[in-house]
């Protein structure tokens, strides 16, 4: 499968662009910040290092089953990243992962704008039918964002991951193309 | 990795997959009735695909893979645990590929052996799986083994040209009864 790796997408608050080697330091900083990591699956993993994050970008660029973008404000400030993972064109589905790594940019609609842009790309350009994600059960900000973008809660995954050594429930959510079109058409 | 642990139960033995098993797998998986319930497969695998699958499994330290055989040594399928590092969690995948061996409780016996290995040896806290909504035999087996349904993944697969829903199931260590 080939997807255009160099695609850029413009939204109302943010734009998405492919990552480059120069972005490594953003990832290292975000993924070693305890407040950012608190909400991420890899809370229990080793802290981010430059070689690890270099590899993440390299893999995203070479692996045809994933696409990774940097999220920039319209002023050009890099504030996070968003990705489609395990893209499966046979079943028409993919996983979505989004991180706003700059904490002063939380709760300002950037994640919602980026997610909408990516859903548009996934459904219209890649022809996917279903985009799914998992998030922490207590991540109210994230869940609200995903619901605004058309995601439904499908499953409660009990004690799905650890956060600081303690089991934590997660929610699995998904949006189907038809559901998203209904919302996208109203905007 | 290919498991080096041999687990022996009342009627079944779980043992490392051997290259000599692969032609049988390719033969069984050529049957659409067998593939119908296996989410990981799109098309019938060729022997070369099975060899690649075997090599990948060997190389992946987070996958534990066994062949299932009767105590008499008759091969009937495979089972694996895909462990998620740092989460005390694994995903279970089982296929009784020899369909002449279906409906004899072999799946249930296998799952129980793998749960014991996962909770006791690997010290997991959660073992999860996904199963086709219409796979009544599979869902009954997992319920008997203590799994709980956690949700329904809508239009998760395309099966024989139609949308298929997938059921998410899991069992926690505290719910597990040996």
mmCIF file with all atom_site columns, C-alpha atoms in Angstrom, chain A residues 44-46 88 90-93 129-130 132 134 152 154-162 167 172 174-176 179, chain B residues 39 41-42 86-89 125-126 128 148 150-159 163 168 170-172 174-175:
data_model
loop_
_atom_site.group_PDB
_atom_site.id
_atom_site.type_symbol
_atom_site.label_atom_id
_atom_site.label_alt_id
_atom_site.label_comp_id
_atom_site.label_asym_id
_atom_site.label_entity_id
_atom_site.label_seq_id
_atom_site.pdbx_PDB_ins_code
_atom_site.Cartn_x
_atom_site.Cartn_y
_atom_site.Cartn_z
_atom_site.occupancy
_atom_site.B_iso_or_equiv
_atom_site.pdbx_formal_charge
_atom_site.auth_seq_id
_atom_site.auth_comp_id
_atom_site.auth_asym_id
_atom_site.auth_atom_id
_atom_site.pdbx_PDB_model_num
ATOM 1  C CA . UNK A 1 44  ? 5.134   2.901   32.198 1.00 0.00 ? 44  UNK A CA 1
ATOM 2  C CA . UNK A 1 45  ? 7.686   2.642   29.414 1.00 0.00 ? 45  UNK A CA 1
ATOM 3  C CA . UNK A 1 46  ? 11.246  3.921   29.530 1.00 0.00 ? 46  UNK A CA 1
ATOM 4  C CA . UNK A 1 88  ? -5.830  -1.831  7.101  1.00 0.00 ? 88  UNK A CA 1
ATOM 5  C CA . UNK A 1 90  ? -8.770  -4.680  3.375  1.00 0.00 ? 90  UNK A CA 1
ATOM 6  C CA . UNK A 1 91  ? -11.126 -3.988  6.274  1.00 0.00 ? 91  UNK A CA 1
ATOM 7  C CA . UNK A 1 92  ? -10.986 -0.212  5.728  1.00 0.00 ? 92  UNK A CA 1
ATOM 8  C CA . UNK A 1 93  ? -9.956  0.741   9.240  1.00 0.00 ? 93  UNK A CA 1
ATOM 9  C CA . UNK A 1 129 ? -14.705 3.123   6.723  1.00 0.00 ? 129 UNK A CA 1
ATOM 10 C CA . UNK A 1 130 ? -13.834 3.035   10.392 1.00 0.00 ? 130 UNK A CA 1
ATOM 11 C CA . UNK A 1 132 ? -10.952 3.707   16.184 1.00 0.00 ? 132 UNK A CA 1
ATOM 12 C CA . UNK A 1 134 ? -8.599  3.985   22.945 1.00 0.00 ? 134 UNK A CA 1
ATOM 13 C CA . UNK A 1 152 ? -19.029 6.591   19.897 1.00 0.00 ? 152 UNK A CA 1
ATOM 14 C CA . UNK A 1 154 ? -17.985 0.958   22.016 1.00 0.00 ? 154 UNK A CA 1
ATOM 15 C CA . UNK A 1 155 ? -16.267 -0.826  24.886 1.00 0.00 ? 155 UNK A CA 1
ATOM 16 C CA . UNK A 1 156 ? -14.984 -0.317  28.410 1.00 0.00 ? 156 UNK A CA 1
ATOM 17 C CA . UNK A 1 157 ? -11.615 -2.060  28.618 1.00 0.00 ? 157 UNK A CA 1
ATOM 18 C CA . UNK A 1 158 ? -11.158 -2.947  32.280 1.00 0.00 ? 158 UNK A CA 1
ATOM 19 C CA . UNK A 1 159 ? -7.678  -2.505  33.772 1.00 0.00 ? 159 UNK A CA 1
ATOM 20 C CA . UNK A 1 160 ? -6.319  -2.178  30.262 1.00 0.00 ? 160 UNK A CA 1
ATOM 21 C CA . UNK A 1 161 ? -3.127  -0.402  31.146 1.00 0.00 ? 161 UNK A CA 1
ATOM 22 C CA . UNK A 1 162 ? -1.051  0.709   34.104 1.00 0.00 ? 162 UNK A CA 1
ATOM 23 C CA . UNK A 1 167 ? -4.430  -0.702  36.685 1.00 0.00 ? 167 UNK A CA 1
ATOM 24 C CA . UNK A 1 172 ? -12.554 2.136   23.079 1.00 0.00 ? 172 UNK A CA 1
ATOM 25 C CA . UNK A 1 174 ? -14.895 4.461   16.925 1.00 0.00 ? 174 UNK A CA 1
ATOM 26 C CA . UNK A 1 175 ? -16.455 6.567   14.193 1.00 0.00 ? 175 UNK A CA 1
ATOM 27 C CA . UNK A 1 176 ? -17.824 5.118   10.958 1.00 0.00 ? 176 UNK A CA 1
ATOM 28 C CA . UNK A 1 179 ? -21.542 8.948   11.047 1.00 0.00 ? 179 UNK A CA 1
ATOM 29 C CA . UNK B 2 39  ? -9.660  -12.082 11.979 1.00 0.00 ? 39  UNK B CA 1
ATOM 30 C CA . UNK B 2 41  ? -6.301  -13.681 7.786  1.00 0.00 ? 41  UNK B CA 1
ATOM 31 C CA . UNK B 2 42  ? -7.575  -12.110 4.595  1.00 0.00 ? 42  UNK B CA 1
ATOM 32 C CA . UNK B 2 86  ? 4.637   -2.400  30.497 1.00 0.00 ? 86  UNK B CA 1
ATOM 33 C CA . UNK B 2 87  ? 0.872   -3.067  30.644 1.00 0.00 ? 87  UNK B CA 1
ATOM 34 C CA . UNK B 2 88  ? 0.669   -6.540  32.279 1.00 0.00 ? 88  UNK B CA 1
ATOM 35 C CA . UNK B 2 89  ? -1.689  -7.396  29.449 1.00 0.00 ? 89  UNK B CA 1
ATOM 36 C CA . UNK B 2 125 ? -3.204  -8.860  34.999 1.00 0.00 ? 125 UNK B CA 1
ATOM 37 C CA . UNK B 2 126 ? -5.472  -8.918  31.930 1.00 0.00 ? 126 UNK B CA 1
ATOM 38 C CA . UNK B 2 128 ? -8.138  -9.998  26.142 1.00 0.00 ? 128 UNK B CA 1
ATOM 39 C CA . UNK B 2 148 ? -16.536 -11.087 30.079 1.00 0.00 ? 148 UNK B CA 1
ATOM 40 C CA . UNK B 2 150 ? -16.728 -5.580  27.218 1.00 0.00 ? 150 UNK B CA 1
ATOM 41 C CA . UNK B 2 151 ? -18.242 -4.118  24.086 1.00 0.00 ? 151 UNK B CA 1
ATOM 42 C CA . UNK B 2 152 ? -19.107 -4.430  20.411 1.00 0.00 ? 152 UNK B CA 1
ATOM 43 C CA . UNK B 2 153 ? -16.838 -3.059  17.673 1.00 0.00 ? 153 UNK B CA 1
ATOM 44 C CA . UNK B 2 154 ? -19.216 -2.021  14.903 1.00 0.00 ? 154 UNK B CA 1
ATOM 45 C CA . UNK B 2 155 ? -18.519 -2.923  11.268 1.00 0.00 ? 155 UNK B CA 1
ATOM 46 C CA . UNK B 2 156 ? -15.061 -3.934  12.379 1.00 0.00 ? 156 UNK B CA 1
ATOM 47 C CA . UNK B 2 157 ? -14.400 -6.407  9.575  1.00 0.00 ? 157 UNK B CA 1
ATOM 48 C CA . UNK B 2 158 ? -15.491 -7.185  6.074  1.00 0.00 ? 158 UNK B CA 1
ATOM 49 C CA . UNK B 2 159 ? -16.368 -10.881 5.996  1.00 0.00 ? 159 UNK B CA 1
ATOM 50 C CA . UNK B 2 163 ? -19.757 -5.903  7.392  1.00 0.00 ? 163 UNK B CA 1
ATOM 51 C CA . UNK B 2 168 ? -14.300 -7.474  22.723 1.00 0.00 ? 168 UNK B CA 1
ATOM 52 C CA . UNK B 2 170 ? -11.356 -9.942  28.575 1.00 0.00 ? 170 UNK B CA 1
ATOM 53 C CA . UNK B 2 171 ? -10.573 -11.718 31.828 1.00 0.00 ? 171 UNK B CA 1
ATOM 54 C CA . UNK B 2 172 ? -8.715  -10.179 34.772 1.00 0.00 ? 172 UNK B CA 1
ATOM 55 C CA . UNK B 2 174 ? -8.779  -11.566 40.004 1.00 0.00 ? 174 UNK B CA 1
ATOM 56 C CA . UNK B 2 175 ? -11.619 -13.179 38.012 1.00 0.00 ? 175 UNK B CA 1
#
